[in-house]
PDB file of C-alpha atoms in Angstrom:
ATOM      1  CA  MET A   1     103.416 -65.431 -21.224  1.00  0.00           C
ATOM      2  CA  SER A   2     105.305 -63.831 -24.531  1.00  0.00           C
ATOM      3  CA  GLY A   3     104.458 -64.187 -27.836  1.00  0.00           C
ATOM      4  CA  ALA A   4     108.445 -65.240 -28.207  1.00  0.00           C
ATOM      5  CA  VAL A   5     108.003 -68.707 -27.040  1.00  0.00           C
ATOM      6  CA  ASP A   6     108.432 -70.482 -30.632  1.00  0.00           C
ATOM      7  CA  LEU A   7     106.094 -73.227 -31.403  1.00  0.00           C
ATOM      8  CA  SER A   8     107.487 -73.539 -34.198  1.00  0.00           C
ATOM      9  CA  ALA A   9     108.981 -77.172 -34.000  1.00  0.00           C
ATOM     10  CA  LEU A  10     105.494 -78.393 -33.372  1.00  0.00           C
ATOM     11  CA  LYS A  11     104.180 -76.991 -36.817  1.00  0.00           C
ATOM     12  CA  GLU A  12     107.319 -79.591 -38.604  1.00  0.00           C
ATOM     13  CA  ARG A  13     106.315 -82.230 -36.622  1.00  0.00           C
ATOM     14  CA  ALA A  14     102.691 -81.880 -37.324  1.00  0.00           C
ATOM     15  CA  GLN A  15     103.312 -81.423 -40.955  1.00  0.00           C
ATOM     16  CA  ALA A  16     105.300 -84.910 -40.409  1.00  0.00           C
ATOM     17  CA  ALA A  17     103.013 -86.950 -38.563  1.00  0.00           C
ATOM     18  CA  PRO A  18      99.987 -88.864 -40.977  1.00  0.00           C
ATOM     19  CA  ALA A  19      97.120 -87.243 -40.713  1.00  0.00           C
ATOM     20  CA  GLY A  20      94.039 -88.810 -38.120  1.00  0.00           C
ATOM     21  CA  PRO A  21      91.038 -88.077 -36.302  1.00  0.00           C
ATOM     22  CA  PRO A  22      91.892 -86.182 -32.741  1.00  0.00           C
ATOM     23  CA  THR A  23      90.964 -88.809 -29.835  1.00  0.00           C
ATOM     24  CA  ALA A  24      88.440 -87.478 -27.579  1.00  0.00           C
ATOM     25  CA  ASN A  25      89.980 -86.099 -24.160  1.00  0.00           C
ATOM     26  CA  GLY A  26      87.365 -84.194 -22.933  1.00  0.00           C
ATOM     27  CA  VAL A  27      84.348 -84.178 -20.017  1.00  0.00           C
ATOM     28  CA  SER A  28      81.849 -83.195 -23.639  1.00  0.00           C
ATOM     29  CA  ALA A  29      82.256 -84.369 -26.873  1.00  0.00           C
ATOM     30  CA  ALA A  30      84.064 -82.226 -28.910  1.00  0.00           C
ATOM     31  CA  PRO A  31      81.341 -79.611 -30.079  1.00  0.00           C
ATOM     32  CA  ALA A  32      82.905 -76.949 -33.168  1.00  0.00           C
ATOM     33  CA  ALA A  33      84.009 -74.691 -30.520  1.00  0.00           C
ATOM     34  CA  VAL A  34      86.043 -77.755 -28.328  1.00  0.00           C
ATOM     35  CA  VAL A  35      89.028 -80.021 -30.320  1.00  0.00           C
ATOM     36  CA  ALA A  36      91.172 -82.256 -28.812  1.00  0.00           C
ATOM     37  CA  VAL A  37      94.708 -81.706 -29.880  1.00  0.00           C
ATOM     38  CA  THR A  38      97.497 -83.817 -30.506  1.00  0.00           C
ATOM     39  CA  GLU A  39     100.864 -83.223 -32.237  1.00  0.00           C
ATOM     40  CA  ALA A  40      99.124 -84.401 -35.348  1.00  0.00           C
ATOM     41  CA  ASN A  41      96.539 -81.256 -35.922  1.00  0.00           C
ATOM     42  CA  PHE A  42      98.291 -79.107 -33.637  1.00  0.00           C
ATOM     43  CA  GLU A  43      99.094 -76.777 -36.747  1.00  0.00           C
ATOM     44  CA  ALA A  44      95.511 -76.737 -38.177  1.00  0.00           C
ATOM     45  CA  GLU A  45      93.625 -76.572 -35.093  1.00  0.00           C
ATOM     46  CA  VAL A  46      95.775 -74.334 -32.778  1.00  0.00           C
ATOM     47  CA  LEU A  47      98.156 -71.965 -34.763  1.00  0.00           C
ATOM     48  CA  ALA A  48      95.994 -72.056 -38.019  1.00  0.00           C
ATOM     49  CA  ARG A  49      92.778 -71.802 -36.566  1.00  0.00           C
ATOM     50  CA  SER A  50      94.494 -68.989 -34.222  1.00  0.00           C
ATOM     51  CA  THR A  51      94.544 -66.493 -37.520  1.00  0.00           C
ATOM     52  CA  GLN A  52      90.659 -66.362 -37.215  1.00  0.00           C
ATOM     53  CA  VAL A  53      89.231 -66.421 -33.578  1.00  0.00           C
ATOM     54  CA  PRO A  54      91.406 -66.844 -30.128  1.00  0.00           C
ATOM     55  CA  VAL A  55      92.416 -70.625 -28.976  1.00  0.00           C
ATOM     56  CA  VAL A  56      92.574 -71.598 -25.308  1.00  0.00           C
ATOM     57  CA  VAL A  57      94.616 -74.347 -25.200  1.00  0.00           C
ATOM     58  CA  GLU A  58      94.138 -76.252 -21.914  1.00  0.00           C
ATOM     59  CA  LEU A  59      96.823 -78.403 -21.329  1.00  0.00           C
ATOM     60  CA  VAL A  60      94.990 -81.189 -19.046  1.00  0.00           C
ATOM     61  CA  ALA A  61      96.853 -84.608 -17.305  1.00  0.00           C
ATOM     62  CA  ALA A  62      94.430 -87.539 -16.837  1.00  0.00           C
ATOM     63  CA  SER A  63      96.816 -88.886 -14.042  1.00  0.00           C
ATOM     64  CA  MET A  64      95.986 -85.451 -12.146  1.00  0.00           C
ATOM     65  CA  PRO A  65      92.687 -85.087 -10.747  1.00  0.00           C
ATOM     66  CA  ALA A  66      93.315 -81.001 -10.338  1.00  0.00           C
ATOM     67  CA  THR A  67      93.868 -80.399 -13.988  1.00  0.00           C
ATOM     68  CA  ALA A  68      90.006 -81.460 -14.202  1.00  0.00           C
ATOM     69  CA  VAL A  69      88.771 -78.211 -12.237  1.00  0.00           C
ATOM     70  CA  PHE A  70      88.800 -75.808 -15.029  1.00  0.00           C
ATOM     71  CA  SER A  71      87.896 -78.425 -17.426  1.00  0.00           C
ATOM     72  CA  ALA A  72      83.865 -78.108 -17.442  1.00  0.00           C
ATOM     73  CA  THR A  73      84.134 -74.736 -16.972  1.00  0.00           C
ATOM     74  CA  LEU A  74      85.973 -74.506 -19.726  1.00  0.00           C
ATOM     75  CA  ASP A  75      83.405 -76.752 -22.025  1.00  0.00           C
ATOM     76  CA  SER A  76      80.091 -74.387 -20.646  1.00  0.00           C
ATOM     77  CA  LEU A  77      82.087 -71.642 -21.938  1.00  0.00           C
ATOM     78  CA  ALA A  78      82.880 -72.333 -25.275  1.00  0.00           C
ATOM     79  CA  ALA A  79      79.632 -73.472 -25.742  1.00  0.00           C
ATOM     80  CA  ALA A  80      78.287 -70.165 -24.633  1.00  0.00           C
ATOM     81  CA  GLY A  81      80.963 -68.630 -26.674  1.00  0.00           C
ATOM     82  CA  ASN A  82      79.222 -68.827 -30.331  1.00  0.00           C
ATOM     83  CA  GLY A  83      82.141 -70.207 -32.040  1.00  0.00           C
ATOM     84  CA  SER A  84      83.907 -66.107 -30.914  1.00  0.00           C
ATOM     85  CA  TRP A  85      86.940 -68.254 -29.594  1.00  0.00           C
ATOM     86  CA  VAL A  86      87.887 -71.879 -29.862  1.00  0.00           C
ATOM     87  CA  LEU A  87      88.690 -74.186 -26.584  1.00  0.00           C
ATOM     88  CA  ALA A  88      91.403 -76.587 -27.894  1.00  0.00           C
ATOM     89  CA  ARG A  89      92.670 -79.450 -25.348  1.00  0.00           C
ATOM     90  CA  VAL A  90      95.864 -81.065 -24.704  1.00  0.00           C
ATOM     91  CA  ASN A  91      96.160 -84.593 -22.897  1.00  0.00           C
ATOM     92  CA  VAL A  92     100.195 -83.786 -21.755  1.00  0.00           C
ATOM     93  CA  ASP A  93     100.375 -87.784 -20.436  1.00  0.00           C
ATOM     94  CA  SER A  94     100.276 -88.467 -24.392  1.00  0.00           C
ATOM     95  CA  ASP A  95     101.728 -85.427 -25.557  1.00  0.00           C
ATOM     96  CA  PRO A  96     104.016 -84.306 -23.315  1.00  0.00           C
ATOM     97  CA  ARG A  97     106.033 -81.622 -25.963  1.00  0.00           C
ATOM     98  CA  ILE A  98     103.340 -79.462 -26.605  1.00  0.00           C
ATOM     99  CA  ALA A  99     103.550 -78.679 -23.054  1.00  0.00           C
ATOM    100  CA  GLN A 100     106.579 -77.729 -23.009  1.00  0.00           C
ATOM    101  CA  ALA A 101     106.821 -76.362 -26.278  1.00  0.00           C
ATOM    102  CA  PHE A 102     104.189 -73.906 -24.240  1.00  0.00           C
ATOM    103  CA  GLY A 103     107.245 -73.847 -21.465  1.00  0.00           C
ATOM    104  CA  VAL A 104     104.335 -75.105 -18.817  1.00  0.00           C
ATOM    105  CA  GLN A 105     105.917 -75.784 -15.696  1.00  0.00           C
ATOM    106  CA  ALA A 106     102.998 -76.908 -13.876  1.00  0.00           C
ATOM    107  CA  LEU A 107      99.133 -78.583 -14.436  1.00  0.00           C
ATOM    108  CA  PRO A 108      96.601 -77.271 -15.043  1.00  0.00           C
ATOM    109  CA  ALA A 109      97.448 -75.061 -17.806  1.00  0.00           C
ATOM    110  CA  VAL A 110      95.702 -72.489 -20.029  1.00  0.00           C
ATOM    111  CA  VAL A 111      96.937 -70.572 -22.744  1.00  0.00           C
ATOM    112  CA  ALA A 112      95.588 -67.751 -25.374  1.00  0.00           C
ATOM    113  CA  VAL A 113      96.860 -68.037 -27.989  1.00  0.00           C
ATOM    114  CA  ALA A 114      96.123 -65.442 -31.056  1.00  0.00           C
ATOM    115  CA  ALA A 115      98.147 -65.022 -34.735  1.00  0.00           C
ATOM    116  CA  GLY A 116      99.805 -68.444 -34.210  1.00  0.00           C
ATOM    117  CA  ARG A 117     101.611 -67.107 -31.056  1.00  0.00           C
ATOM    118  CA  PRO A 118     100.911 -67.730 -27.210  1.00  0.00           C
ATOM    119  CA  LEU A 119      98.938 -64.188 -26.081  1.00  0.00           C
ATOM    120  CA  ALA A 120      98.379 -64.774 -22.356  1.00  0.00           C
ATOM    121  CA  ASP A 121      97.807 -67.521 -20.007  1.00  0.00           C
ATOM    122  CA  PHE A 122      95.596 -67.825 -17.076  1.00  0.00           C
ATOM    123  CA  ASP A 123      96.868 -67.131 -13.574  1.00  0.00           C
ATOM    124  CA  GLY A 124      94.202 -67.084 -11.441  1.00  0.00           C
ATOM    125  CA  ASP A 125      91.075 -69.518  -9.958  1.00  0.00           C
ATOM    126  CA  GLU A 126      88.673 -70.977 -11.546  1.00  0.00           C
ATOM    127  CA  PRO A 127      85.730 -68.712 -11.381  1.00  0.00           C
ATOM    128  CA  GLN A 128      87.492 -65.992 -12.979  1.00  0.00           C
ATOM    129  CA  LEU A 129      88.293 -68.199 -16.243  1.00  0.00           C
ATOM    130  CA  GLY A 130      85.283 -65.883 -17.868  1.00  0.00           C
ATOM    131  CA  GLN A 131      86.620 -63.267 -16.833  1.00  0.00           C
ATOM    132  CA  TRP A 132      90.177 -63.395 -18.363  1.00  0.00           C
ATOM    133  CA  ILE A 133      88.260 -64.793 -21.582  1.00  0.00           C
ATOM    134  CA  ASP A 134      86.762 -61.839 -21.819  1.00  0.00           C
ATOM    135  CA  ALA A 135      89.760 -59.748 -21.911  1.00  0.00           C
ATOM    136  CA  VAL A 136      91.593 -62.169 -24.427  1.00  0.00           C
ATOM    137  CA  LEU A 137      88.270 -61.359 -26.547  1.00  0.00           C
ATOM    138  CA  GLN A 138      88.801 -57.130 -25.876  1.00  0.00           C
ATOM    139  CA  ALA A 139      92.717 -57.829 -26.776  1.00  0.00           C
ATOM    140  CA  THR A 140      92.374 -59.493 -30.214  1.00  0.00           C
ATOM    141  CA  ALA A 141      89.199 -57.579 -31.431  1.00  0.00           C
ATOM    142  CA  GLY A 142      89.500 -56.655 -34.627  1.00  0.00           C
ATOM    143  CA  LYS A 143      92.830 -57.988 -35.359  1.00  0.00           C
ATOM    144  CA  LEU A 144      92.487 -61.600 -36.293  1.00  0.00           C
ATOM    145  CA  SER A 145      90.553 -62.987 -39.655  1.00  0.00           C
ATOM    146  CA  GLY A 146      87.024 -64.275 -38.035  1.00  0.00           C
ATOM    147  CA  PRO A 147      85.657 -67.287 -39.254  1.00  0.00           C
ATOM    148  CA  GLN A 148      86.496 -68.139 -42.635  1.00  0.00           C
ATOM    149  CA  GLN A 149      83.128 -68.130 -44.972  1.00  0.00           C
ATOM    150  CA  SER A 150      82.742 -69.812 -48.016  1.00  0.00           C
ATOM    151  CA  GLU A 151      83.231 -67.396 -51.271  1.00  0.00           C
ATOM    152  CA  GLY A 152      80.911 -64.700 -51.619  1.00  0.00           C
ATOM    153  CA  GLU A 153      78.616 -65.684 -48.853  1.00  0.00           C
ATOM    154  CA  PRO A 154      77.663 -62.395 -46.947  1.00  0.00           C
ATOM    155  CA  GLU A 155      78.837 -61.981 -43.482  1.00  0.00           C
ATOM    156  CA  ALA A 156      75.452 -61.836 -41.024  1.00  0.00           C
ATOM    157  CA  GLU A 157      76.054 -61.140 -37.127  1.00  0.00           C
ATOM    158  CA  GLU A 158      73.296 -62.296 -35.234  1.00  0.00           C
ATOM    159  CA  PRO A 159      72.662 -60.079 -32.445  1.00  0.00           C
ATOM    160  CA  GLU A 160      73.217 -61.555 -28.601  1.00  0.00           C
ATOM    161  CA  ASP A 161      70.387 -63.073 -27.252  1.00  0.00           C
ATOM    162  CA  PRO A 162      70.051 -61.081 -23.714  1.00  0.00           C
ATOM    163  CA  ARG A 163      69.008 -64.178 -21.775  1.00  0.00           C
ATOM    164  CA  PHE A 164      71.924 -66.117 -22.972  1.00  0.00           C
ATOM    165  CA  VAL A 165      73.876 -63.108 -22.240  1.00  0.00           C
ATOM    166  CA  ALA A 166      72.593 -63.305 -18.511  1.00  0.00           C
ATOM    167  CA  ALA A 167      73.739 -67.100 -18.040  1.00  0.00           C
ATOM    168  CA  GLU A 168      76.485 -66.218 -19.563  1.00  0.00           C
ATOM    169  CA  THR A 169      77.656 -63.553 -17.020  1.00  0.00           C
ATOM    170  CA  ALA A 170      76.245 -65.537 -14.556  1.00  0.00           C
ATOM    171  CA  LEU A 171      78.722 -68.170 -15.247  1.00  0.00           C
ATOM    172  CA  SER A 172      81.564 -66.211 -16.115  1.00  0.00           C
ATOM    173  CA  GLU A 173      81.281 -64.703 -12.566  1.00  0.00           C
ATOM    174  CA  GLY A 174      81.021 -68.169 -11.047  1.00  0.00           C
ATOM    175  CA  ASP A 175      77.742 -68.118  -9.914  1.00  0.00           C
ATOM    176  CA  LEU A 176      76.627 -71.520 -11.072  1.00  0.00           C
ATOM    177  CA  ALA A 177      72.576 -71.233  -9.446  1.00  0.00           C
ATOM    178  CA  GLY A 178      72.373 -67.884 -11.133  1.00  0.00           C
ATOM    179  CA  ALA A 179      73.722 -69.145 -14.558  1.00  0.00           C
ATOM    180  CA  GLU A 180      71.347 -72.093 -13.484  1.00  0.00           C
ATOM    181  CA  ALA A 181      68.214 -70.108 -13.269  1.00  0.00           C
ATOM    182  CA  ALA A 182      68.772 -67.882 -16.460  1.00  0.00           C
ATOM    183  CA  TYR A 183      69.409 -71.170 -18.925  1.00  0.00           C
ATOM    184  CA  GLN A 184      66.409 -72.328 -16.890  1.00  0.00           C
ATOM    185  CA  VAL A 185      64.480 -69.613 -17.743  1.00  0.00           C
ATOM    186  CA  ILE A 186      64.979 -69.721 -21.648  1.00  0.00           C
ATOM    187  CA  LEU A 187      63.666 -73.226 -21.376  1.00  0.00           C
ATOM    188  CA  ASP A 188      60.824 -72.370 -19.819  1.00  0.00           C
ATOM    189  CA  ALA A 189      59.857 -70.386 -22.163  1.00  0.00           C
ATOM    190  CA  GLU A 190      61.696 -72.466 -25.081  1.00  0.00           C
ATOM    191  CA  PRO A 191      61.781 -76.276 -23.858  1.00  0.00           C
ATOM    192  CA  ALA A 192      63.061 -77.128 -26.849  1.00  0.00           C
ATOM    193  CA  ASN A 193      66.218 -74.896 -27.119  1.00  0.00           C
ATOM    194  CA  ALA A 194      69.297 -76.874 -27.398  1.00  0.00           C
ATOM    195  CA  GLN A 195      71.629 -74.531 -26.797  1.00  0.00           C
ATOM    196  CA  ALA A 196      70.029 -73.808 -23.580  1.00  0.00           C
ATOM    197  CA  LEU A 197      69.190 -77.324 -22.348  1.00  0.00           C
ATOM    198  CA  GLY A 198      73.291 -78.298 -22.985  1.00  0.00           C
ATOM    199  CA  ALA A 199      74.451 -75.010 -21.201  1.00  0.00           C
ATOM    200  CA  ILE A 200      72.367 -76.342 -17.813  1.00  0.00           C
ATOM    201  CA  ARG A 201      73.094 -79.778 -18.119  1.00  0.00           C
ATOM    202  CA  GLN A 202      76.866 -78.596 -18.344  1.00  0.00           C
ATOM    203  CA  VAL A 203      76.205 -76.570 -14.935  1.00  0.00           C
ATOM    204  CA  ARG A 204      74.394 -79.045 -12.959  1.00  0.00           C
ATOM    205  CA  PHE A 205      77.388 -81.127 -13.598  1.00  0.00           C
ATOM    206  CA  ILE A 206      79.745 -78.063 -12.268  1.00  0.00           C
ATOM    207  CA  ALA A 207      77.729 -77.735  -9.117  1.00  0.00           C
ATOM    208  CA  ARG A 208      77.231 -81.440  -8.103  1.00  0.00           C
ATOM    209  CA  VAL A 209      81.269 -82.209  -8.788  1.00  0.00           C
ATOM    210  CA  GLN A 210      82.820 -79.000  -7.909  1.00  0.00           C
ATOM    211  CA  ASP A 211      83.252 -79.698  -4.432  1.00  0.00           C
ATOM    212  CA  LEU A 212      83.485 -83.722  -4.682  1.00  0.00           C
ATOM    213  CA  ASP A 213      86.215 -85.016  -1.954  1.00  0.00           C
ATOM    214  CA  PRO A 214      89.697 -85.614  -4.071  1.00  0.00           C
ATOM    215  CA  ASP A 215      89.508 -89.403  -2.841  1.00  0.00           C
ATOM    216  CA  ALA A 216      85.793 -90.374  -4.003  1.00  0.00           C
ATOM    217  CA  VAL A 217      87.102 -92.313  -5.987  1.00  0.00           C
ATOM    218  CA  ALA A 218      89.385 -94.395  -3.769  1.00  0.00           C
ATOM    219  CA  ARG A 219      87.191 -94.350  -1.330  1.00  0.00           C
ATOM    220  CA  ALA A 220      84.669 -96.292  -3.986  1.00  0.00           C
ATOM    221  CA  ASP A 221      86.889 -99.100  -4.944  1.00  0.00           C
ATOM    222  CA  ALA A 222      87.506 -99.461  -1.260  1.00  0.00           C
ATOM    223  CA  GLU A 223      83.982 -99.899  -0.767  1.00  0.00           C
ATOM    224  CA  PRO A 224      82.426-101.260  -4.321  1.00  0.00           C
ATOM    225  CA  ALA A 225      78.734-101.914  -2.663  1.00  0.00           C
ATOM    226  CA  ASP A 226      78.337 -98.267  -1.579  1.00  0.00           C
ATOM    227  CA  VAL A 227      76.244 -97.287  -4.692  1.00  0.00           C
ATOM    228  CA  ALA A 228      76.522 -93.424  -2.989  1.00  0.00           C
ATOM    229  CA  ALA A 229      80.529 -94.074  -3.569  1.00  0.00           C
ATOM    230  CA  GLN A 230      80.028 -95.161  -7.150  1.00  0.00           C
ATOM    231  CA  LEU A 231      78.024 -92.339  -7.892  1.00  0.00           C
ATOM    232  CA  ASP A 232      80.513 -89.647  -6.603  1.00  0.00           C
ATOM    233  CA  ALA A 233      83.411 -91.415  -7.964  1.00  0.00           C
ATOM    234  CA  ALA A 234      81.889 -91.564 -11.394  1.00  0.00           C
ATOM    235  CA  ASP A 235      81.351 -88.239 -11.300  1.00  0.00           C
ATOM    236  CA  MET A 236      84.962 -87.694 -10.735  1.00  0.00           C
ATOM    237  CA  ASP A 237      86.288 -89.904 -13.279  1.00  0.00           C
ATOM    238  CA  LEU A 238      84.505 -87.875 -16.019  1.00  0.00           C
ATOM    239  CA  TYR A 239      85.541 -84.901 -14.285  1.00  0.00           C
ATOM    240  CA  SER A 240      89.046 -85.970 -14.426  1.00  0.00           C
ATOM    241  CA  GLN A 241      88.457 -87.082 -18.765  1.00  0.00           C
ATOM    242  CA  GLN A 242      88.164 -90.762 -18.295  1.00  0.00           C
ATOM    243  CA  PRO A 243      84.434 -90.867 -19.099  1.00  0.00           C
ATOM    244  CA  GLU A 244      85.239 -94.850 -20.473  1.00  0.00           C
ATOM    245  CA  ALA A 245      86.047 -95.061 -16.438  1.00  0.00           C
ATOM    246  CA  ALA A 246      83.413 -93.032 -14.729  1.00  0.00           C
ATOM    247  CA  PHE A 247      80.311 -95.305 -17.167  1.00  0.00           C
ATOM    248  CA  ALA A 248      82.345 -98.668 -16.680  1.00  0.00           C
ATOM    249  CA  ARG A 249      82.053 -98.181 -12.853  1.00  0.00           C
ATOM    250  CA  LEU A 250      78.311 -97.284 -13.455  1.00  0.00           C
ATOM    251  CA  ILE A 251      77.158 -99.912 -15.529  1.00  0.00           C
ATOM    252  CA  GLU A 252      79.029-102.218 -13.095  1.00  0.00           C
ATOM    253  CA  THR A 253      77.102-100.939 -10.574  1.00  0.00           C
ATOM    254  CA  ILE A 254      73.838-101.489 -11.913  1.00  0.00           C
ATOM    255  CA  ARG A 255      75.087-104.935 -13.009  1.00  0.00           C
ATOM    256  CA  ARG A 256      75.131-105.989  -9.227  1.00  0.00           C
ATOM    257  CA  THR A 257      72.396-103.702  -7.398  1.00  0.00           C
ATOM    258  CA  ALA A 258      68.648-104.052  -7.802  1.00  0.00           C
ATOM    259  CA  GLY A 259      65.507-101.733  -7.156  1.00  0.00           C
ATOM    260  CA  ASP A 260      66.259 -98.484  -5.843  1.00  0.00           C
ATOM    261  CA  GLU A 261      69.930 -98.828  -5.672  1.00  0.00           C
ATOM    262  CA  ARG A 262      70.276-100.064  -9.218  1.00  0.00           C
ATOM    263  CA  ASN A 263      67.564 -97.007 -10.757  1.00  0.00           C
ATOM    264  CA  ALA A 264      69.974 -94.307  -8.932  1.00  0.00           C
ATOM    265  CA  ALA A 265      73.177 -95.615 -11.002  1.00  0.00           C
ATOM    266  CA  ARG A 266      71.184 -95.539 -14.062  1.00  0.00           C
ATOM    267  CA  THR A 267      69.762 -92.303 -13.788  1.00  0.00           C
ATOM    268  CA  ARG A 268      72.868 -91.206 -12.813  1.00  0.00           C
ATOM    269  CA  LEU A 269      74.538 -92.973 -15.976  1.00  0.00           C
ATOM    270  CA  LEU A 270      71.685 -91.442 -18.487  1.00  0.00           C
ATOM    271  CA  GLU A 271      72.492 -87.781 -17.016  1.00  0.00           C
ATOM    272  CA  LEU A 272      76.652 -88.103 -17.865  1.00  0.00           C
ATOM    273  CA  PHE A 273      75.351 -89.112 -21.648  1.00  0.00           C
ATOM    274  CA  GLU A 274      73.362 -86.190 -21.880  1.00  0.00           C
ATOM    275  CA  LEU A 275      76.565 -84.261 -21.306  1.00  0.00           C
ATOM    276  CA  PHE A 276      77.644 -86.108 -24.492  1.00  0.00           C
ATOM    277  CA  ASP A 277      76.421 -85.864 -28.241  1.00  0.00           C
ATOM    278  CA  PRO A 278      74.689 -89.310 -28.379  1.00  0.00           C
ATOM    279  CA  ALA A 279      76.662 -90.115 -31.211  1.00  0.00           C
ATOM    280  CA  ASP A 280      80.117 -90.489 -30.137  1.00  0.00           C
ATOM    281  CA  PRO A 281      81.150 -94.158 -29.838  1.00  0.00           C
ATOM    282  CA  ILE A 282      82.389 -94.329 -26.488  1.00  0.00           C
ATOM    283  CA  VAL A 283      78.211 -92.997 -25.984  1.00  0.00           C
ATOM    284  CA  ILE A 284      77.708 -95.665 -28.219  1.00  0.00           C
ATOM    285  CA  ALA A 285      79.666 -98.601 -26.804  1.00  0.00           C
ATOM    286  CA  ALA A 286      78.212 -97.641 -23.100  1.00  0.00           C
ATOM    287  CA  ARG A 287      74.843 -98.239 -24.233  1.00  0.00           C
ATOM    288  CA  ARG A 288      75.648-101.236 -25.483  1.00  0.00           C
ATOM    289  CA  LYS A 289      76.581-102.638 -22.180  1.00  0.00           C
ATOM    290  CA  LEU A 290      74.534-100.643 -20.322  1.00  0.00           C
ATOM    291  CA  ALA A 291      71.167-102.512 -22.371  1.00  0.00           C
ATOM    292  CA  SER A 292      73.576-106.290 -21.248  1.00  0.00           C
ATOM    293  CA  ALA A 293      73.752-105.145 -18.046  1.00  0.00           C
ATOM    294  CA  LEU A 294      70.088-104.886 -17.295  1.00  0.00           C
ATOM    295  CA  TYR A 295      68.752-107.347 -19.222  1.00  0.00           C
TER     296      TYR A 295
END
């Protein structure tokens, strides 16, 4: 995709729309490196922000589970990028005109935007995402203003931690086992390292769900008493950008089971909670429902 794509119409609609908080569309709870984008905040979160750092726009659709294949990997890569680029996730089911503006013909679609204009789109398989993002960063190096700082605040560069570099390299190459091992080395030395802990949870989730049967949800719906099927379906729900559905499925499983089956469902639910900010309203609501189901 060339920079000739005109995004001005979206800018005009964003200026005309009332401001409001974005809704969460992603697997993780929208840290600074990941934002949920709608027409209302497209100008600020994509066009304006792309003058500072590259913005990778991911177009997904909850109605198409295949679009979720890239999401968990992109979340991990964005978190590991430490602000060098931003992931902007668009739900085309609710904001189809953004996809139209980019000229997207099929999903999943991932587009890099820099200086307010599309730079390149991704045309490859999920394991190649890290290499593509590295190429985008190289192409834009020194050409954008970088993150804004307060007036008079000196710009400070933190040296890269070689341990994280090793983990991120493995992740960008699709070596999930190598990435998990590298993050584990960090955690063994620093058990409270929040960045490594969050990253390893994401990697483990990706590893668990990447080979799930696409029909996992349908199978679980057809066999509600099959707890293993419910665990797989909950993972697929979350992978498909439907966290509330994933949580509700597991809470209902906890409500109607006992013993080891209940423990298995509860353990899986707590693992999924760990992929989110504890303060996320979706998690808070689900924890209340979990307490009700347990007691």
